[in-house]
Amino acid sequence: MRRRCLPIQFGGRLSPSRHAHVIVPCDLHDSQKKEVYKGGSCALALTGWDSAHPLPSPASRSSRHKVSPRPAKFEPIAIFLTYHPKMPLKSYGIWKGTPTKWDGTAKPGHGHITFSDTTSTRLDAAVNIESKSSDSRLVYWVIRDLQPVSATFTHSLQTLPRGFHPQKGTLETGSLGLDFLRLNFFRPQDGILLSHNTPGTSHNILDYLNPILNQAVVQKADIYLFGEPYNDKTGIHDIHMNQGNSGQWKKDNGIFQDGGIILAFPDGHWEGIFLAFAVQTYKTDEQGMPVGDTFAKLLGGGKQPGEGDEEEPEPIVGDGIKIEAALVNPHGPDQKPTRGDGETVYLLNRSVTTVDLEGWRIENGSGQSHVLKGVSLAVQSKKGVAVPGVALGNKGGVIALKDNGGKLVHQVKYSRAQAQREGALVYFLQK
């Protein structure tokens, strides 16, 4: 009996362009040849006849003409297909440990986390703070409360013993590998373009990484580092997105092999830090190869290197000045902290032009306000503004930003629970 392959298309999280093939008899009517259930890695296919019309055996091929041409009744047969994506990072996995030190300037281009597990107290993790590409900027996402995003994922991580755990495949096949573009932990357009300049500048990546990683060290949080181990197994690198690359890094492209940092703090909350390069694309094909525009274009952070002056990238994110974060509960008394900054509101420029904030106001829910003087924000830059006289309550509250004409530009709310972490920022643009 002649047979041929019919494509079965995957649904769910996997790309609709992926196909498996199932052998079916050509005798079947078109309506009987295929039935698809779109549900991740499971496809339902009609590949056989019912008990009244069994498939002809090899010995009965000559009698095939005796088979009735009328449609047969079928029961769907579940075929579970395991999809193995391309994973150029052959040793990709998760390293669980405890961070003991964070040095953001340990080596050019990288910060380094010293961490321990059951085998060593001097393991190393290399964290990119700039790119070797012509556009050296990175894209930064933070999730300050990861459990509501994926409680099942964090539970699976929590059950891992300390040490390194290789990961292969996809979420549907049991892997805990990260994929920025397919797991929906965050939206690509919520990223922030950051560079590594002189410490203290308003868009320096270390201004974002230092508070979280230093807090993780002090509180002895559990750390989950996603990436590829060094050849000598003394640490881990590639802790960034590993798809959407062009040029010399194209060979590293793959799906479900992105790097990242996830932290589980003693009080029970989880945080995630995720980094990509501005030159990577925010869409990829089923092999992780670049598709479409880069993050630099998506986030409206100016022209990419080599582009002409006649083109100005169109930002997909909302334009304007936003309240990115706030320090509402400093260490010690709010207006006289025992260490670190006092109550501070962080503003971020997500437009494509520099914005003058002279005369703008930051207000709380009680109407107390602080007027900004001599403040301007360049494209994709942030600035922390101390707000003396504007009480940011530790029982939850509202923070509003108004322009010099009194028009409301942005308003955010925070809860009592968010305000309980002393010395920690409450983030509003990235949950």
Short mmCIF file of C-alpha atoms in Angstrom, two decimals:
data_model
loop_
_atom_site.label_atom_id
_atom_site.label_comp_id
_atom_site.label_asym_id
_atom_site.label_seq_id
_atom_site.Cartn_x
_atom_site.Cartn_y
_atom_site.Cartn_z
CA MET A 1 0.00 0.00 0.00
CA ARG A 2 1.36 3.41 -0.95
CA ARG A 3 1.79 5.87 1.90
CA ARG A 4 2.73 9.48 2.05
CA CYS A 5 3.51 12.10 4.67
CA LEU A 6 0.99 14.70 5.72
CA PRO A 7 2.07 17.70 7.77
CA ILE A 8 0.70 18.20 11.24
CA GLN A 9 1.00 21.76 12.49
CA PHE A 10 1.83 22.56 16.10
CA GLY A 11 -0.11 25.16 18.05
CA GLY A 12 0.17 26.63 21.52
CA ARG A 13 3.46 28.19 22.46
CA LEU A 14 5.38 26.77 19.55
CA SER A 15 5.80 28.52 16.24
CA PRO A 16 3.04 27.72 13.73
CA SER A 17 5.69 27.17 11.07
CA ARG A 18 6.96 23.96 12.71
CA HIS A 19 5.68 20.70 11.28
CA ALA A 20 5.97 17.03 12.12
CA HIS A 21 5.02 14.30 9.67
CA VAL A 22 2.80 11.29 10.15
CA ILE A 23 2.45 8.38 7.70
CA VAL A 24 -1.16 7.83 6.63
CA PRO A 25 -2.71 5.56 3.98
CA CYS A 26 -3.54 7.19 0.67
CA ASP A 27 -6.80 5.25 0.60
CA LEU A 28 -8.32 7.63 3.14
CA HIS A 29 -10.67 10.34 2.02
CA ASP A 30 -9.37 13.91 2.35
CA SER A 31 -11.65 14.55 5.32
CA GLN A 32 -10.12 11.55 7.09
CA LYS A 33 -6.46 12.24 6.47
CA LYS A 34 -5.79 14.77 9.16
CA GLU A 35 -7.27 16.26 12.28
CA VAL A 36 -5.22 18.67 14.34
CA TYR A 37 -5.52 19.63 17.97
CA LYS A 38 -3.56 22.82 18.61
CA GLY A 39 -2.29 22.39 22.13
CA GLY A 40 1.45 22.87 22.49
CA SER A 41 3.41 19.76 21.58
CA CYS A 42 0.44 17.41 21.21
CA ALA A 43 -1.11 16.78 17.76
CA LEU A 44 -4.13 14.56 17.12
CA ALA A 45 -4.08 12.77 13.79
CA LEU A 46 -6.44 10.31 12.19
CA THR A 47 -4.02 7.64 11.04
CA GLY A 48 -6.11 4.47 11.04
CA TRP A 49 -9.45 2.92 10.23
CA ASP A 50 -11.99 1.79 12.79
CA SER A 51 -12.39 -1.85 13.80
CA ALA A 52 -14.84 -2.43 11.01
CA HIS A 53 -12.37 -1.18 8.40
CA PRO A 54 -8.84 -2.10 9.58
CA LEU A 55 -5.78 -1.04 7.66
CA PRO A 56 -4.87 -3.55 4.97
CA SER A 57 -1.94 -5.77 5.88
CA PRO A 58 1.00 -6.18 3.44
CA ALA A 59 -0.41 -9.58 2.45
CA SER A 60 -3.73 -8.08 1.43
CA ARG A 61 -2.38 -5.31 -0.82
CA SER A 62 -3.70 -7.04 -3.92
CA SER A 63 -7.22 -6.93 -2.49
CA ARG A 64 -7.11 -3.23 -1.77
CA HIS A 65 -9.72 -2.56 -4.50
CA LYS A 66 -12.28 -4.41 -2.39
CA VAL A 67 -12.21 -1.75 0.31
CA SER A 68 -15.36 0.34 0.39
CA PRO A 69 -14.77 3.95 -0.74
CA ARG A 70 -17.33 5.25 1.75
CA PRO A 71 -15.98 7.31 4.66
CA ALA A 72 -15.04 5.27 7.70
CA LYS A 73 -15.70 6.15 11.31
CA PHE A 74 -12.59 7.16 13.20
CA GLU A 75 -11.42 7.53 16.75
CA PRO A 76 -8.63 10.13 17.08
CA ILE A 77 -5.26 8.68 18.00
CA ALA A 78 -3.14 10.92 20.25
CA ILE A 79 0.40 11.27 18.96
CA PHE A 80 2.71 13.07 21.38
CA LEU A 81 5.51 14.62 19.39
CA THR A 82 8.69 15.76 21.08
CA TYR A 83 10.19 18.82 19.42
CA HIS A 84 13.92 19.33 19.88
CA PRO A 85 14.84 22.92 19.02
CA LYS A 86 18.23 23.98 17.82
CA MET A 87 20.38 24.72 20.90
CA PRO A 88 23.88 25.89 19.94
CA LEU A 89 24.76 26.40 23.62
CA LYS A 90 25.46 22.72 24.12
CA SER A 91 25.94 22.92 27.90
CA TYR A 92 23.11 25.39 28.59
CA GLY A 93 21.50 25.11 31.99
CA ILE A 94 20.69 26.60 35.39
CA TRP A 95 23.16 27.06 38.22
CA LYS A 96 21.57 27.39 41.66
CA GLY A 97 23.59 28.90 44.47
CA THR A 98 23.97 31.78 46.94
CA PRO A 99 25.52 35.12 45.87
CA THR A 100 28.35 36.28 48.13
CA LYS A 101 29.64 39.31 46.20
CA TRP A 102 28.67 41.59 43.29
CA ASP A 103 31.29 43.72 41.53
CA GLY A 104 29.88 45.72 38.65
CA THR A 105 33.29 46.85 37.41
CA ALA A 106 35.32 43.67 37.91
CA LYS A 107 36.38 43.47 34.25
CA PRO A 108 35.86 45.61 31.14
CA GLY A 109 32.44 44.92 29.67
CA HIS A 110 31.32 42.62 32.48
CA GLY A 111 30.25 42.72 36.10
CA HIS A 112 30.86 39.59 38.15
CA ILE A 113 28.83 37.73 40.73
CA THR A 114 30.73 35.51 43.15
CA PHE A 115 28.48 32.70 44.36
CA SER A 116 28.63 29.37 46.17
CA ASP A 117 26.93 26.00 45.92
CA THR A 118 27.52 22.64 47.62
CA THR A 119 30.81 22.08 45.78
CA SER A 120 32.56 25.47 45.93
CA THR A 121 32.46 28.87 47.63
CA ARG A 122 34.28 30.73 44.82
CA LEU A 123 32.18 30.30 41.70
CA ASP A 124 31.88 33.14 39.18
CA ALA A 125 29.13 34.51 36.95
CA ALA A 126 29.97 37.03 34.19
CA VAL A 127 27.19 39.57 33.59
CA ASN A 128 27.41 41.76 30.48
CA ILE A 129 27.18 45.50 31.17
CA GLU A 130 27.98 46.51 27.59
CA SER A 131 28.13 44.94 24.14
CA LYS A 132 31.12 44.48 21.83
CA SER A 133 28.90 45.47 18.89
CA SER A 134 28.97 48.91 17.29
CA ASP A 135 25.93 49.75 19.43
CA SER A 136 27.17 48.91 22.92
CA ARG A 137 23.84 49.36 24.70
CA LEU A 138 21.93 46.64 26.49
CA VAL A 139 18.20 46.16 27.02
CA TYR A 140 17.10 45.64 30.60
CA TRP A 141 13.95 44.10 32.05
CA VAL A 142 13.23 43.50 35.72
CA ILE A 143 10.32 41.66 37.31
CA ARG A 144 10.08 42.61 40.99
CA ASP A 145 7.52 39.94 41.81
CA LEU A 146 7.96 36.91 39.58
CA GLN A 147 5.64 34.43 41.31
CA PRO A 148 2.36 35.93 40.04
CA VAL A 149 3.85 35.83 36.53
CA SER A 150 4.64 32.11 36.74
CA ALA A 151 4.12 30.34 40.06
CA THR A 152 4.63 26.93 38.43
CA PHE A 153 7.99 28.00 37.02
CA THR A 154 9.30 29.35 40.33
CA HIS A 155 8.07 26.25 42.17
CA SER A 156 10.01 24.05 39.76
CA LEU A 157 13.13 26.13 40.32
CA GLN A 158 12.72 25.93 44.08
CA THR A 159 12.81 22.13 44.01
CA LEU A 160 16.24 22.08 42.31
CA PRO A 161 19.18 21.22 44.59
CA ARG A 162 22.17 23.57 44.60
CA GLY A 163 24.51 23.08 41.68
CA PHE A 164 24.33 23.05 37.88
CA HIS A 165 21.39 21.53 36.00
CA PRO A 166 21.57 21.08 32.19
CA GLN A 167 18.43 22.04 30.27
CA LYS A 168 17.41 20.89 26.78
CA GLY A 169 14.21 21.25 24.82
CA THR A 170 11.21 23.46 25.58
CA LEU A 171 8.79 24.07 28.41
CA GLU A 172 6.46 21.49 26.85
CA THR A 173 9.17 18.81 27.04
CA GLY A 174 10.02 19.51 30.66
CA SER A 175 12.85 22.02 30.23
CA LEU A 176 13.15 25.07 32.48
CA GLY A 177 15.12 26.94 29.80
CA LEU A 178 14.32 30.62 29.38
CA ASP A 179 12.98 32.15 26.19
CA PHE A 180 12.38 35.90 26.30
CA LEU A 181 10.13 35.85 23.25
CA ARG A 182 8.04 32.73 23.91
CA LEU A 183 7.42 32.41 27.66
CA ASN A 184 5.60 35.75 28.02
CA PHE A 185 7.25 36.69 31.32
CA PHE A 186 7.48 40.26 30.03
CA ARG A 187 6.85 42.27 26.87
CA PRO A 188 9.82 43.18 24.64
CA GLN A 189 8.58 46.79 24.39
CA ASP A 190 8.82 47.21 28.18
CA GLY A 191 12.61 46.98 28.05
CA ILE A 192 14.88 49.93 28.81
CA LEU A 193 17.91 50.77 26.67
CA LEU A 194 20.95 51.27 28.91
CA SER A 195 24.63 51.93 28.36
CA HIS A 196 27.67 51.65 30.59
CA ASN A 197 29.10 55.13 31.03
CA THR A 198 30.71 57.01 33.87
CA PRO A 199 29.09 55.82 37.12
CA GLY A 200 26.27 58.08 38.22
CA THR A 201 24.99 59.02 34.77
CA SER A 202 21.24 58.81 34.36
CA HIS A 203 21.21 55.82 32.03
CA ASN A 204 24.06 53.71 33.41
CA ILE A 205 23.14 50.03 33.64
CA LEU A 206 24.89 49.70 37.00
CA ASP A 207 22.37 52.11 38.52
CA TYR A 208 19.84 49.36 37.86
CA LEU A 209 21.87 46.25 38.64
CA ASN A 210 23.69 47.38 41.78
CA PRO A 211 20.69 47.83 44.12
CA ILE A 212 19.10 44.48 43.30
CA LEU A 213 22.26 42.37 43.29
CA ASN A 214 23.70 44.02 46.40
CA GLN A 215 20.42 43.39 48.19
CA ALA A 216 20.56 39.73 47.10
CA VAL A 217 24.06 39.40 48.60
CA VAL A 218 23.11 41.04 51.91
CA GLN A 219 19.97 38.94 52.30
CA LYS A 220 21.64 35.70 51.14
CA ALA A 221 18.99 35.09 48.49
CA ASP A 222 18.96 31.96 46.37
CA ILE A 223 20.25 32.77 42.89
CA TYR A 224 19.37 30.94 39.67
CA LEU A 225 21.80 31.75 36.86
CA PHE A 226 20.75 30.75 33.33
CA GLY A 227 23.52 30.39 30.76
CA GLU A 228 26.46 28.22 29.74
CA PRO A 229 29.24 27.08 32.12
CA TYR A 230 32.88 28.02 31.59
CA ASN A 231 34.94 25.24 30.05
CA ASP A 232 36.61 24.58 33.41
CA LYS A 233 33.21 24.50 35.20
CA THR A 234 34.20 27.25 37.65
CA GLY A 235 31.39 29.57 36.65
CA ILE A 236 28.83 30.59 34.07
CA HIS A 237 28.44 33.17 31.28
CA ASP A 238 26.09 33.98 28.37
CA ILE A 239 23.65 35.34 30.96
CA HIS A 240 21.71 37.26 28.34
CA MET A 241 19.36 36.68 25.40
CA ASN A 242 20.88 34.13 23.04
CA GLN A 243 18.78 34.56 19.89
CA GLY A 244 18.16 37.27 17.32
CA ASN A 245 21.90 37.75 16.73
CA SER A 246 23.50 38.72 13.42
CA GLY A 247 27.11 38.64 12.22
CA GLN A 248 29.71 36.75 14.23
CA TRP A 249 27.23 35.90 17.03
CA LYS A 250 24.71 34.31 14.67
CA LYS A 251 26.15 30.89 15.46
CA ASP A 252 24.84 31.17 19.04
CA ASN A 253 21.19 31.62 18.01
CA GLY A 254 18.65 29.19 19.40
CA ILE A 255 15.37 29.11 21.28
CA PHE A 256 14.75 28.21 24.95
CA GLN A 257 18.39 28.91 25.80
CA ASP A 258 18.30 32.55 26.92
CA GLY A 259 20.31 33.62 29.92
CA GLY A 260 18.99 35.42 32.97
CA ILE A 261 19.18 35.96 36.72
CA ILE A 262 16.34 34.93 39.03
CA LEU A 263 16.49 35.63 42.76
CA ALA A 264 14.45 34.06 45.56
CA PHE A 265 14.58 36.22 48.69
CA PRO A 266 14.14 35.00 52.29
CA ASP A 267 10.80 36.84 52.65
CA GLY A 268 9.36 34.62 49.91
CA HIS A 269 9.29 37.01 46.96
CA TRP A 270 11.08 36.35 43.66
CA GLU A 271 12.73 38.81 41.28
CA GLY A 272 14.06 38.41 37.75
CA ILE A 273 16.71 40.33 35.79
CA PHE A 274 16.86 39.83 32.04
CA LEU A 275 19.33 41.38 29.58
CA ALA A 276 19.57 41.55 25.79
CA PHE A 277 21.69 43.52 23.33
CA ALA A 278 20.30 46.54 21.48
CA VAL A 279 21.40 45.02 18.15
CA GLN A 280 19.41 41.81 18.64
CA THR A 281 15.96 41.54 17.08
CA TYR A 282 12.79 41.34 19.14
CA LYS A 283 11.35 38.67 16.86
CA THR A 284 13.02 35.39 15.79
CA ASP A 285 12.16 32.32 13.75
CA GLU A 286 11.91 28.75 15.07
CA GLN A 287 15.72 28.45 15.03
CA GLY A 288 16.27 31.70 16.92
CA MET A 289 17.41 33.56 13.80
CA PRO A 290 16.72 37.30 13.55
CA VAL A 291 13.46 38.54 12.06
CA GLY A 292 12.62 42.21 11.55
CA ASP A 293 13.80 45.19 13.58
CA THR A 294 16.21 45.41 16.48
CA PHE A 295 15.48 46.41 20.07
CA ALA A 296 17.17 49.74 19.30
CA LYS A 297 14.41 50.50 16.80
CA LEU A 298 11.64 49.03 18.91
CA LEU A 299 12.47 51.13 21.94
CA GLY A 300 12.95 54.38 20.05
CA GLY A 301 16.40 54.97 21.42
CA GLY A 302 17.82 56.84 18.43
CA LYS A 303 19.35 55.62 15.20
CA GLN A 304 21.29 52.43 14.99
CA PRO A 305 24.94 52.82 14.04
CA GLY A 306 25.32 53.23 10.29
CA GLU A 307 21.82 54.52 9.63
CA GLY A 308 21.36 57.74 7.71
CA ASP A 309 19.98 60.94 9.17
CA GLU A 310 16.93 60.76 6.98
CA GLU A 311 15.42 57.92 9.03
CA GLU A 312 14.14 58.31 12.56
CA PRO A 313 13.00 55.09 14.25
CA GLU A 314 9.38 54.95 15.25
CA PRO A 315 9.03 53.99 18.92
CA ILE A 316 6.48 51.31 19.66
CA VAL A 317 6.36 52.04 23.38
CA GLY A 318 4.31 54.91 24.73
CA ASP A 319 5.92 58.32 24.38
CA GLY A 320 6.63 60.71 27.21
CA ILE A 321 7.99 60.93 30.72
CA LYS A 322 7.04 58.09 33.05
CA ILE A 323 7.43 57.36 36.74
CA GLU A 324 9.65 54.32 36.52
CA ALA A 325 10.22 53.52 40.20
CA ALA A 326 10.24 54.97 43.69
CA LEU A 327 12.07 54.43 46.95
CA VAL A 328 9.16 54.76 49.37
CA ASN A 329 10.68 53.02 52.39
CA PRO A 330 14.35 54.01 52.94
CA HIS A 331 16.55 52.47 55.61
CA GLY A 332 15.57 54.18 58.85
CA PRO A 333 13.37 57.30 59.03
CA ASP A 334 11.99 58.26 55.60
CA GLN A 335 13.44 61.80 55.50
CA LYS A 336 16.57 60.99 57.53
CA PRO A 337 17.72 57.55 56.41
CA THR A 338 20.41 55.76 58.36
CA ARG A 339 22.04 54.74 55.06
CA GLY A 340 21.36 55.19 51.37
CA ASP A 341 18.96 57.67 49.82
CA GLY A 342 15.80 59.13 51.31
CA GLU A 343 12.43 58.98 49.58
CA THR A 344 13.11 59.28 45.86
CA VAL A 345 11.05 59.13 42.67
CA TYR A 346 12.74 57.92 39.45
CA LEU A 347 11.62 59.44 36.16
CA LEU A 348 12.29 57.86 32.74
CA ASN A 349 12.14 59.53 29.31
CA ARG A 350 10.57 57.08 26.87
CA SER A 351 10.11 59.62 24.10
CA VAL A 352 12.46 60.29 21.17
CA THR A 353 13.48 63.80 22.24
CA THR A 354 15.08 65.46 25.26
CA VAL A 355 12.41 66.85 27.61
CA ASP A 356 12.81 69.93 29.84
CA LEU A 357 11.09 69.31 33.21
CA GLU A 358 11.49 72.81 34.60
CA GLY A 359 8.43 73.62 36.72
CA TRP A 360 7.00 70.07 36.66
CA ARG A 361 5.66 68.67 39.95
CA ILE A 362 5.69 65.34 41.77
CA GLU A 363 2.70 64.90 44.09
CA ASN A 364 1.40 62.32 46.55
CA GLY A 365 -2.22 61.36 47.18
CA SER A 366 -2.57 64.03 49.87
CA GLY A 367 -1.69 66.85 47.51
CA GLN A 368 1.82 67.50 48.83
CA SER A 369 4.10 68.42 45.91
CA HIS A 370 7.72 69.00 44.99
CA VAL A 371 8.58 71.35 42.10
CA LEU A 372 11.40 70.31 39.76
CA LYS A 373 14.08 72.89 38.98
CA GLY A 374 16.90 72.62 36.47
CA VAL A 375 15.94 69.10 35.44
CA SER A 376 15.91 67.73 31.88
CA LEU A 377 15.95 64.17 30.60
CA ALA A 378 17.69 62.93 27.46
CA VAL A 379 16.20 60.12 25.35
CA GLN A 380 15.95 56.80 27.24
CA SER A 381 17.58 58.28 30.35
CA LYS A 382 16.35 58.29 33.92
CA LYS A 383 16.85 60.52 36.93
CA GLY A 384 16.18 60.04 40.61
CA VAL A 385 14.46 63.05 42.19
CA ALA A 386 14.49 63.46 45.97
CA VAL A 387 11.07 64.61 47.18
CA PRO A 388 11.44 66.42 50.50
CA GLY A 389 8.07 67.47 51.86
CA VAL A 390 6.22 64.80 49.85
CA ALA A 391 5.52 61.87 52.17
CA LEU A 392 5.48 58.51 50.40
CA GLY A 393 3.57 56.42 52.90
CA ASN A 394 4.58 52.89 53.82
CA LYS A 395 0.95 51.73 53.82
CA GLY A 396 0.54 52.20 50.07
CA GLY A 397 -0.15 55.34 48.11
CA VAL A 398 -0.32 57.33 44.89
CA ILE A 399 2.45 59.24 43.09
CA ALA A 400 1.56 61.69 40.32
CA LEU A 401 3.69 63.62 37.82
CA LYS A 402 2.28 66.87 36.41
CA ASP A 403 3.76 69.21 33.81
CA ASN A 404 4.37 72.95 34.34
CA GLY A 405 0.77 73.68 33.33
CA GLY A 406 -0.68 71.34 35.94
CA LYS A 407 -1.68 68.62 33.46
CA LEU A 408 -1.39 65.04 34.72
CA VAL A 409 1.36 63.26 32.76
CA HIS A 410 1.64 59.95 34.65
CA GLN A 411 0.24 58.46 37.84
CA VAL A 412 1.11 55.23 39.64
CA LYS A 413 -0.08 53.36 42.72
CA TYR A 414 1.75 51.05 45.10
CA SER A 415 0.46 48.71 47.79
CA ARG A 416 1.27 48.25 51.45
CA ALA A 417 3.02 44.97 50.63
CA GLN A 418 5.27 46.65 48.03
CA ALA A 419 6.27 49.31 50.54
CA GLN A 420 7.40 46.87 53.22
CA ARG A 421 10.82 46.08 51.70
CA GLU A 422 13.12 48.57 53.37
CA GLY A 423 15.65 50.12 50.99
CA ALA A 424 14.15 48.42 47.89
CA LEU A 425 12.76 50.21 44.85
CA VAL A 426 9.13 49.75 43.86
CA TYR A 427 9.00 49.44 40.06
CA PHE A 428 5.98 50.53 38.07
CA LEU A 429 6.91 50.10 34.38
CA GLN A 430 8.17 46.56 34.80
CA LYS A 431 6.29 44.43 37.28
#
